[in-house]
Every structure is written in C-alpha cells, then in structure tokens.
Coordinates of C-alpha atoms in Angstrom, one line a residue:
Chain A
M419 CA 87.8 -10.2 55.5
T420 CA 86.1 -7.5 53.3
R421 CA 87.1 -9.3 50.2
V422 CA 85.4 -12.6 51.6
A423 CA 82.4 -10.6 52.4
I424 CA 82.2 -8.9 49.0
F425 CA 82.8 -12.3 47.3
I426 CA 79.9 -13.8 49.5
M427 CA 77.7 -11.0 48.5
L428 CA 78.5 -11.3 44.9
V429 CA 77.6 -15.0 45.0
L430 CA 74.3 -14.3 46.8
V431 CA 73.3 -11.5 44.2
S432 CA 74.1 -13.8 41.2
I433 CA 72.1 -16.6 42.8
N434 CA 69.2 -14.3 43.4
A435 CA 69.4 -13.0 39.8
A436 CA 69.3 -16.5 38.4
F437 CA 66.3 -17.5 40.4
I438 CA 64.1 -14.5 40.1
I439 CA 60.7 -15.5 38.7
Y440 CA 59.1 -12.8 37.1
A441 CA 55.4 -12.3 36.8
Y442 CA 53.8 -9.1 37.7
K443 CA 50.8 -8.9 40.1
L444 CA 47.9 -6.5 40.4
E445 CA 49.2 -2.9 41.7
D446 CA 52.8 -3.7 40.5
E447 CA 54.6 -1.0 38.7
I448 CA 55.7 -2.2 35.3
K449 CA 59.0 -1.5 33.6
D450 CA 59.1 0.2 30.4
I451 CA 58.7 -1.9 27.1
H452 CA 61.1 -1.6 24.1
L453 CA 59.9 -3.6 21.2
P454 CA 59.7 -3.3 17.4
N455 CA 56.3 -2.4 15.8
V456 CA 55.0 -4.0 12.6
D457 CA 56.0 -0.5 10.9
G458 CA 59.7 -1.3 11.8
K459 CA 59.9 1.4 14.6
M460 CA 60.8 0.8 18.1
V461 CA 57.9 1.5 20.5
S462 CA 58.2 2.5 24.2
L463 CA 55.6 3.5 26.8
Q464 CA 57.4 6.9 27.0
D465 CA 56.2 7.5 23.5
Y466 CA 52.8 8.4 25.0
P467 CA 53.3 11.2 27.4
K468 CA 49.6 12.3 27.4
A469 CA 48.1 8.8 27.8
Q470 CA 46.5 8.2 31.3
G471 CA 47.4 4.5 30.9
F472 CA 47.7 1.6 28.4
I473 CA 45.7 -1.4 27.3
I474 CA 48.4 -3.9 27.1
V475 CA 47.2 -7.1 25.2
F476 CA 49.2 -10.2 24.6
T477 CA 47.7 -11.6 21.3
C478 CA 48.7 -13.3 18.1
N479 CA 47.5 -14.3 14.6
H480 CA 46.7 -18.0 14.7
C481 CA 44.7 -18.5 17.9
P482 CA 40.9 -18.7 17.5
Y483 CA 40.3 -16.8 20.8
A484 CA 42.6 -14.0 19.6
K485 CA 40.8 -14.0 16.2
A486 CA 37.5 -13.8 18.0
Y487 CA 38.7 -10.7 19.9
E488 CA 40.5 -8.9 17.0
E489 CA 37.6 -6.6 16.1
R490 CA 37.0 -5.8 19.7
I491 CA 40.6 -4.8 20.3
I492 CA 40.3 -2.5 17.2
Q493 CA 37.2 -0.9 18.8
L494 CA 39.0 -0.5 22.1
Q495 CA 41.8 1.4 20.3
E496 CA 39.4 3.6 18.3
K497 CA 37.7 4.6 21.5
Y498 CA 40.6 5.0 23.8
A499 CA 43.4 5.9 21.7
S500 CA 44.2 9.2 23.3
T501 CA 43.6 8.1 26.9
Y502 CA 44.4 4.3 27.0
P503 CA 45.9 3.2 23.8
V504 CA 46.2 -0.4 22.8
I505 CA 49.7 -1.9 23.0
A506 CA 49.3 -5.3 21.3
I507 CA 52.2 -7.8 21.7
N508 CA 52.9 -11.1 20.0
S509 CA 55.2 -13.3 21.9
N510 CA 54.6 -16.7 20.3
D511 CA 57.5 -18.7 18.9
G512 CA 57.4 -17.7 15.2
V513 CA 59.4 -20.7 14.1
A514 CA 56.9 -23.3 15.5
Y515 CA 54.0 -21.1 14.4
P516 CA 55.1 -19.3 11.2
E517 CA 51.7 -17.5 11.0
D518 CA 52.9 -15.8 14.1
N519 CA 56.4 -14.7 12.9
F520 CA 57.1 -10.9 12.4
E521 CA 56.2 -11.1 8.6
G522 CA 52.8 -12.7 9.5
M523 CA 52.2 -10.0 12.0
K524 CA 52.9 -7.3 9.4
K525 CA 50.5 -8.9 6.9
R526 CA 47.8 -9.2 9.5
A527 CA 48.2 -5.6 10.8
S528 CA 48.1 -4.2 7.2
H529 CA 45.2 -6.5 6.1
K530 CA 43.1 -5.6 9.0
K531 CA 44.3 -1.9 9.1
Y532 CA 45.1 -2.2 12.9
P533 CA 44.8 1.2 14.3
F534 CA 47.1 0.1 17.3
V535 CA 50.8 -0.8 17.7
Y536 CA 51.4 -4.4 17.1
L537 CA 54.8 -5.3 18.7
H538 CA 57.0 -8.4 18.4
D539 CA 58.4 -9.8 21.6
E540 CA 60.8 -12.2 19.8
S541 CA 62.9 -12.9 23.0
Q542 CA 59.6 -13.7 24.8
E543 CA 61.1 -11.6 27.8
V544 CA 58.1 -9.2 28.0
A545 CA 55.5 -12.1 28.3
R546 CA 57.7 -13.6 31.0
I547 CA 58.0 -10.4 32.9
F548 CA 54.3 -9.9 32.8
G549 CA 53.5 -13.6 33.6
A550 CA 51.4 -13.7 30.5
T551 CA 50.3 -17.4 29.7
K552 CA 47.8 -17.0 26.8
T553 CA 46.3 -15.0 24.0
P554 CA 44.4 -12.9 24.4
H555 CA 45.7 -11.8 27.9
V556 CA 45.0 -8.2 29.0
Y557 CA 46.9 -5.9 31.4
L558 CA 45.3 -2.6 32.0
I559 CA 47.8 0.0 33.1
H560 CA 47.2 3.2 34.9
K561 CA 49.6 6.0 35.3
E562 CA 49.8 7.1 38.9
Q563 CA 52.5 9.8 39.8
G564 CA 54.4 8.9 36.9
K565 CA 54.4 5.2 37.5
N566 CA 52.6 2.7 35.2
V567 CA 50.6 0.6 37.6
I568 CA 48.6 -2.6 36.8
K569 CA 45.0 -2.2 37.6
Y570 CA 43.3 -5.1 36.0
V571 CA 44.3 -8.4 34.5
G572 CA 42.3 -10.9 32.5
A573 CA 39.6 -11.0 29.7
I574 CA 38.3 -8.1 27.5
D575 CA 34.8 -9.1 28.4
D576 CA 32.7 -12.2 29.5
N577 CA 31.8 -13.6 26.1
Y578 CA 34.4 -14.6 23.5
A579 CA 31.8 -16.3 21.3
D580 CA 29.2 -13.7 21.0
E581 CA 30.0 -10.1 21.3
S582 CA 26.3 -9.0 21.1
A583 CA 25.7 -11.2 24.3
V584 CA 28.4 -9.6 26.4
K585 CA 27.1 -8.6 29.8
K586 CA 30.4 -7.4 31.5
H587 CA 32.9 -5.3 29.6
Y588 CA 35.7 -5.8 32.1
V589 CA 38.3 -3.6 30.5
E590 CA 35.9 -0.8 29.7
E591 CA 34.4 -0.9 33.1
A592 CA 37.8 -0.7 34.8
I593 CA 38.7 2.2 32.6
A594 CA 35.5 3.9 33.6
A595 CA 36.2 3.5 37.4
L596 CA 39.7 4.8 37.0
G597 CA 38.4 7.8 35.1
K598 CA 36.2 8.7 38.0
G599 CA 39.0 8.1 40.5
Q600 CA 37.3 5.1 41.9
E601 CA 38.6 1.5 42.8
V602 CA 38.3 -1.0 40.0
T603 CA 35.6 -3.5 41.2
V604 CA 36.5 -6.6 39.0
K605 CA 40.4 -6.6 39.1
E606 CA 41.1 -10.1 37.8
T607 CA 39.2 -12.5 35.5
K608 CA 40.1 -15.7 33.8
A609 CA 39.2 -16.8 30.3
I610 CA 40.2 -19.6 28.0
G611 CA 43.0 -18.7 25.6
C612 CA 45.7 -20.3 23.6
S613 CA 48.8 -21.0 25.6
I614 CA 51.8 -18.6 24.6
K615 CA 54.0 -20.9 22.4
W616 CA 57.3 -20.8 24.3
K617 CA 60.6 -21.6 22.5
Chain B
M820 CA 20.7 -67.1 18.8
K821 CA 19.8 -63.8 20.4
S822 CA 22.8 -63.8 22.7
L823 CA 25.0 -64.7 19.8
L824 CA 23.8 -61.6 18.0
V825 CA 24.6 -59.5 21.0
L826 CA 28.0 -61.0 21.3
L827 CA 28.6 -60.0 17.6
L828 CA 27.4 -56.7 18.1
V829 CA 29.4 -55.8 21.3
P830 CA 32.8 -55.1 19.5
F831 CA 30.8 -53.0 17.0
F832 CA 29.4 -50.9 19.6
M833 CA 32.6 -50.6 21.5
T834 CA 34.3 -49.1 18.6
Q835 CA 31.7 -46.5 18.0
T836 CA 32.7 -42.9 18.1
A837 CA 31.8 -41.0 21.2
T838 CA 28.6 -39.0 20.9
V839 CA 29.0 -35.4 22.3
E840 CA 27.1 -34.6 25.4
V841 CA 26.4 -30.8 25.5
V842 CA 26.4 -29.7 29.2
K843 CA 26.4 -26.5 31.4
W844 CA 28.9 -26.2 34.2
E845 CA 26.7 -28.2 36.5
G846 CA 26.6 -31.2 34.2
L847 CA 30.5 -31.2 34.0
E848 CA 30.8 -30.6 37.7
K849 CA 28.7 -33.7 38.4
A850 CA 30.9 -35.8 36.0
L851 CA 34.2 -34.7 37.8
A852 CA 32.7 -35.4 41.3
N853 CA 31.4 -38.8 40.3
K854 CA 32.8 -41.3 42.7
N855 CA 33.5 -44.5 40.7
G856 CA 37.0 -45.2 42.2
K857 CA 38.8 -44.3 38.9
I858 CA 41.3 -41.6 38.3
K859 CA 39.9 -39.0 36.1
V860 CA 41.9 -37.5 33.3
V861 CA 40.2 -34.2 32.1
N862 CA 41.4 -32.7 29.0
F863 CA 40.3 -29.2 27.7
W864 CA 40.3 -28.5 24.0
I865 CA 39.0 -26.9 20.9
T866 CA 39.1 -27.9 17.2
G867 CA 41.1 -24.8 16.3
C868 CA 43.9 -25.5 18.7
K869 CA 46.5 -27.5 16.8
T870 CA 48.4 -28.8 19.9
C871 CA 45.2 -29.8 21.5
V872 CA 44.0 -31.8 18.6
E873 CA 47.5 -33.5 18.3
E874 CA 47.3 -34.8 21.8
L875 CA 43.7 -36.3 21.6
P876 CA 44.9 -39.5 20.3
H877 CA 47.1 -40.0 23.6
F878 CA 43.9 -39.6 25.6
E879 CA 42.1 -42.0 23.5
Q880 CA 44.9 -44.6 23.8
L881 CA 44.9 -44.0 27.6
H882 CA 41.1 -44.6 27.7
R883 CA 41.4 -48.0 25.6
S884 CA 44.4 -49.2 27.6
F885 CA 43.6 -48.1 31.2
G886 CA 39.9 -47.8 31.1
N887 CA 39.3 -50.1 34.0
Q888 CA 41.2 -47.7 36.3
V889 CA 41.2 -44.3 34.5
E890 CA 38.2 -42.3 33.3
V891 CA 39.1 -40.1 30.3
I892 CA 36.9 -37.0 30.1
L893 CA 37.4 -34.8 27.0
V894 CA 35.9 -31.3 27.5
N895 CA 35.3 -29.6 24.2
L896 CA 35.1 -25.8 24.6
D897 CA 33.9 -25.0 21.0
K898 CA 30.7 -23.1 20.3
E899 CA 27.7 -25.6 20.1
S900 CA 27.1 -24.2 16.7
I901 CA 30.0 -26.0 15.2
E902 CA 29.4 -29.4 17.0
E903 CA 28.1 -30.9 13.7
T904 CA 30.5 -29.3 11.2
K905 CA 33.8 -29.4 13.1
V906 CA 33.8 -31.3 16.5
N907 CA 32.0 -34.4 15.2
P908 CA 34.1 -35.0 12.2
L909 CA 37.2 -34.6 14.1
L910 CA 36.2 -37.2 16.7
E911 CA 35.4 -39.6 13.9
K912 CA 38.6 -39.0 12.3
N913 CA 40.5 -39.7 15.5
R914 CA 38.2 -42.6 16.4
I915 CA 37.5 -41.1 19.8
T916 CA 35.5 -43.6 21.9
A917 CA 36.2 -41.8 25.3
K918 CA 33.8 -39.6 27.0
V919 CA 33.2 -36.2 25.3
F920 CA 31.4 -33.2 26.8
L921 CA 30.8 -29.9 25.1
L922 CA 30.9 -27.2 27.8
N923 CA 28.4 -24.6 26.7
E924 CA 29.1 -21.8 29.0
S925 CA 30.2 -18.5 27.4
D926 CA 31.3 -16.8 30.7
Q927 CA 34.4 -18.7 31.4
N928 CA 35.4 -16.6 34.4
T929 CA 32.6 -18.4 36.3
W930 CA 34.0 -22.0 36.0
I931 CA 37.8 -22.0 35.4
N932 CA 38.6 -21.6 39.0
K933 CA 36.0 -24.3 40.0
V934 CA 38.0 -26.7 37.8
E935 CA 41.3 -25.8 39.4
P936 CA 42.2 -22.4 40.9
S937 CA 45.8 -22.5 39.7
W938 CA 44.8 -22.9 36.0
S939 CA 45.3 -19.5 34.2
G940 CA 42.9 -20.6 31.4
A941 CA 45.5 -21.3 28.7
I942 CA 44.8 -24.4 26.7
P943 CA 46.1 -27.2 26.1
A944 CA 45.3 -28.0 29.7
T945 CA 44.6 -31.3 31.5
V946 CA 43.5 -31.7 35.1
I947 CA 44.0 -35.2 36.6
I948 CA 41.9 -36.0 39.7
D949 CA 42.9 -38.8 41.9
Q950 CA 40.5 -41.1 44.1
N951 CA 40.9 -38.5 46.9
N952 CA 39.9 -35.7 44.7
H953 CA 43.5 -34.2 44.7
R954 CA 43.8 -32.2 41.5
R955 CA 47.0 -31.9 39.4
L956 CA 47.1 -29.4 36.7
Y957 CA 49.2 -29.7 33.5
E958 CA 49.0 -26.5 31.4
K959 CA 50.8 -28.0 28.5
S960 CA 50.5 -30.8 26.0
L961 CA 51.1 -34.3 27.3
T962 CA 52.4 -37.4 25.5
Y963 CA 51.0 -40.9 26.1
A964 CA 54.2 -41.7 27.9
E965 CA 53.7 -38.8 30.3
L966 CA 50.1 -39.7 30.8
V967 CA 51.1 -43.2 31.7
K968 CA 53.7 -42.2 34.0
I969 CA 51.4 -39.7 35.8
I970 CA 48.9 -42.6 36.3
H971 CA 51.7 -44.8 37.6
D972 CA 52.8 -42.3 40.1
I973 CA 49.4 -41.9 41.5
H974 CA 49.1 -45.6 42.1
K975 CA 52.5 -45.7 44.0
P976 CA 51.8 -46.0 47.6

C-alpha cells in the first residue's frame, strides 16, 4: 500500500515538474543566477554582499531598442554600481543571431567599455525563469531580509527614441522610492522591444 | 476617351506603393475600431527588426489575395525622422500596397495595453481583430500559410 502511495506521489511530482511554467511576478523572490561574464568568470548575485539590490536587464547586441538604451544602461551602472549594480544578460540564440553569440558579446563589451557585467544565458533558462520576452527588459531587485525580491518590471524610462525628452525615469524613480523605504509607485510598464530569440 | 484613360490608369494606381500616414494613438485607435465588416490584421514592425521585415511580404500577399474580407494594417514604429530614408525605401522594395501607419508615440507604455493587454511589447507582433472585436495576439513571426489558416478559422461557424 505504501509502495503504491509512494509511486503515485512520484508520478504526481514528476508531472508537476514537467508542467511548471516559470515566469516571476512582482514581489517574487528570485533564485540566484550563475552565468559566465564576458571576462570568462562566473557571476552570482552572492558576489555582491554589499549591494542593496540589482538592476537586472535582459539585453543584446543586435536589437535597435537595446542599442538605443545602451548608453543609458552604462549611466545606470555608473550611478548605482555600489547600491544597485547592473546585471546585463543576453539570452538570444547566438546561432540564428551570430552578432549575439558569446564572442559578439565580448567584442561589444570591450568596444563600449561596459562598466557592468554582461552575462551569457546560453541555455536561455534564466530568461525563461524570469519570463523575459524582449530586449531591453528590466527587473529591479531589492534585498529584503536576505531575499532578492522583484520590485519593478518593464522599461528603463518612457522614451526610447530621445533620451533628452524623457519625462519618467521608471528605474531611477523606483530606486529612489526603495531608498526612502517607500512603496514603488509605478511597478510595471510596457515598452516595445525585440523578442528574445528562442532556440 | 476619358473613361478609357481612367481604365488604363487604374492598374497603375493599384500597384502604387503605400504612402505612410503618420498618426498619434487616437488615429490608430480609430482605424482599429473602424467597422467595415472586415477582419483586421494589424502588424507591428520596425525597419531594424530582421524578422519583422522578412514577414512583411506575407502581409502584403494577404492584402492582395484577401483584400475583400481582410484589412491589413501595417503599423511602423520607427522614428518619424527616418521615414524618408529607411521606411519608404523598404516599402518600395517590397512593393507594399497595404495600409501603413507610422505611430508617432514615444511613450509606448500608454498604448500597448490598449492594443491588447496580453501583449508584452515584444516584436514581431500581430493582432488579429475579428468582426466582433475579439482580438487574437501572435507575439511571433507569421508565415503566409499561418495567416491564411487564421483567417479561415475565424470564418468557420
């Protein structure tokens, strides 16, 4: 009888595992990330014990929207490196889009002197767990009692085409609110981006 | 004589490349709500998106073959400043005669949910609106065969 029960339980567990649809939501605690950086070293969120959180941004080399935000991502890192460091992740299929393969990432990072880590999500698992769909796609993480919690999802600001015309700096405003111990007012935004190129 | 001239000119005009109409959200919203009894196939694209550009001919073919029952609306999201240099040459190259709007709205967060709440904002993306204003989102590239199948499925009772 117990054996039957254990067997049924195992079947149920495996069915469950096969059908879990990942995609974090706001206020979810995220799992740690282990991905290779363009410098060849592995990066984990635990490498940043003093950070108050992270600006995780799914981006890539080829996409016009990612290109439009490249300078602004650099500026975010320059401003928040010690508090909310940028973790840039490229999950695109580097075979269909050779510009986005690991070599292409290394070239771009060195050419533009990226001050942030630029991680390669070759298996695309991290993008799937986050539910990222496009580039750029930002997840702002805040450390709360040792947990990495999602506080904002969406765009960097409200004007991809013209930085000088930006009215709402979504990511910076969310960081400012968190710094004051306040609730983030705009928790989610949508912007046009290039679809992540799935394998 | 005059009517003959008109007849001769009709095919000429019919194959003319589409002229881009620059609109704000209100302009596009009006076009999407237009009740003309046709299924609306609304595709969002930019010139710098390879997969979007590759699927443009499929929408043009749909427009030419099913124009009596389907209204194809191509919504270009490029900056207005590159309309002359990039958008128009690409339309000419692909001989696009379907309707083309250039949506001149920088704050995308204000209109994406109004097109379709389930759309994440990733392109290529196509929204198909049937005669009952029911919307189907395809957040991926579509082939001509897929488009035809979707139209046929909508027509099924």
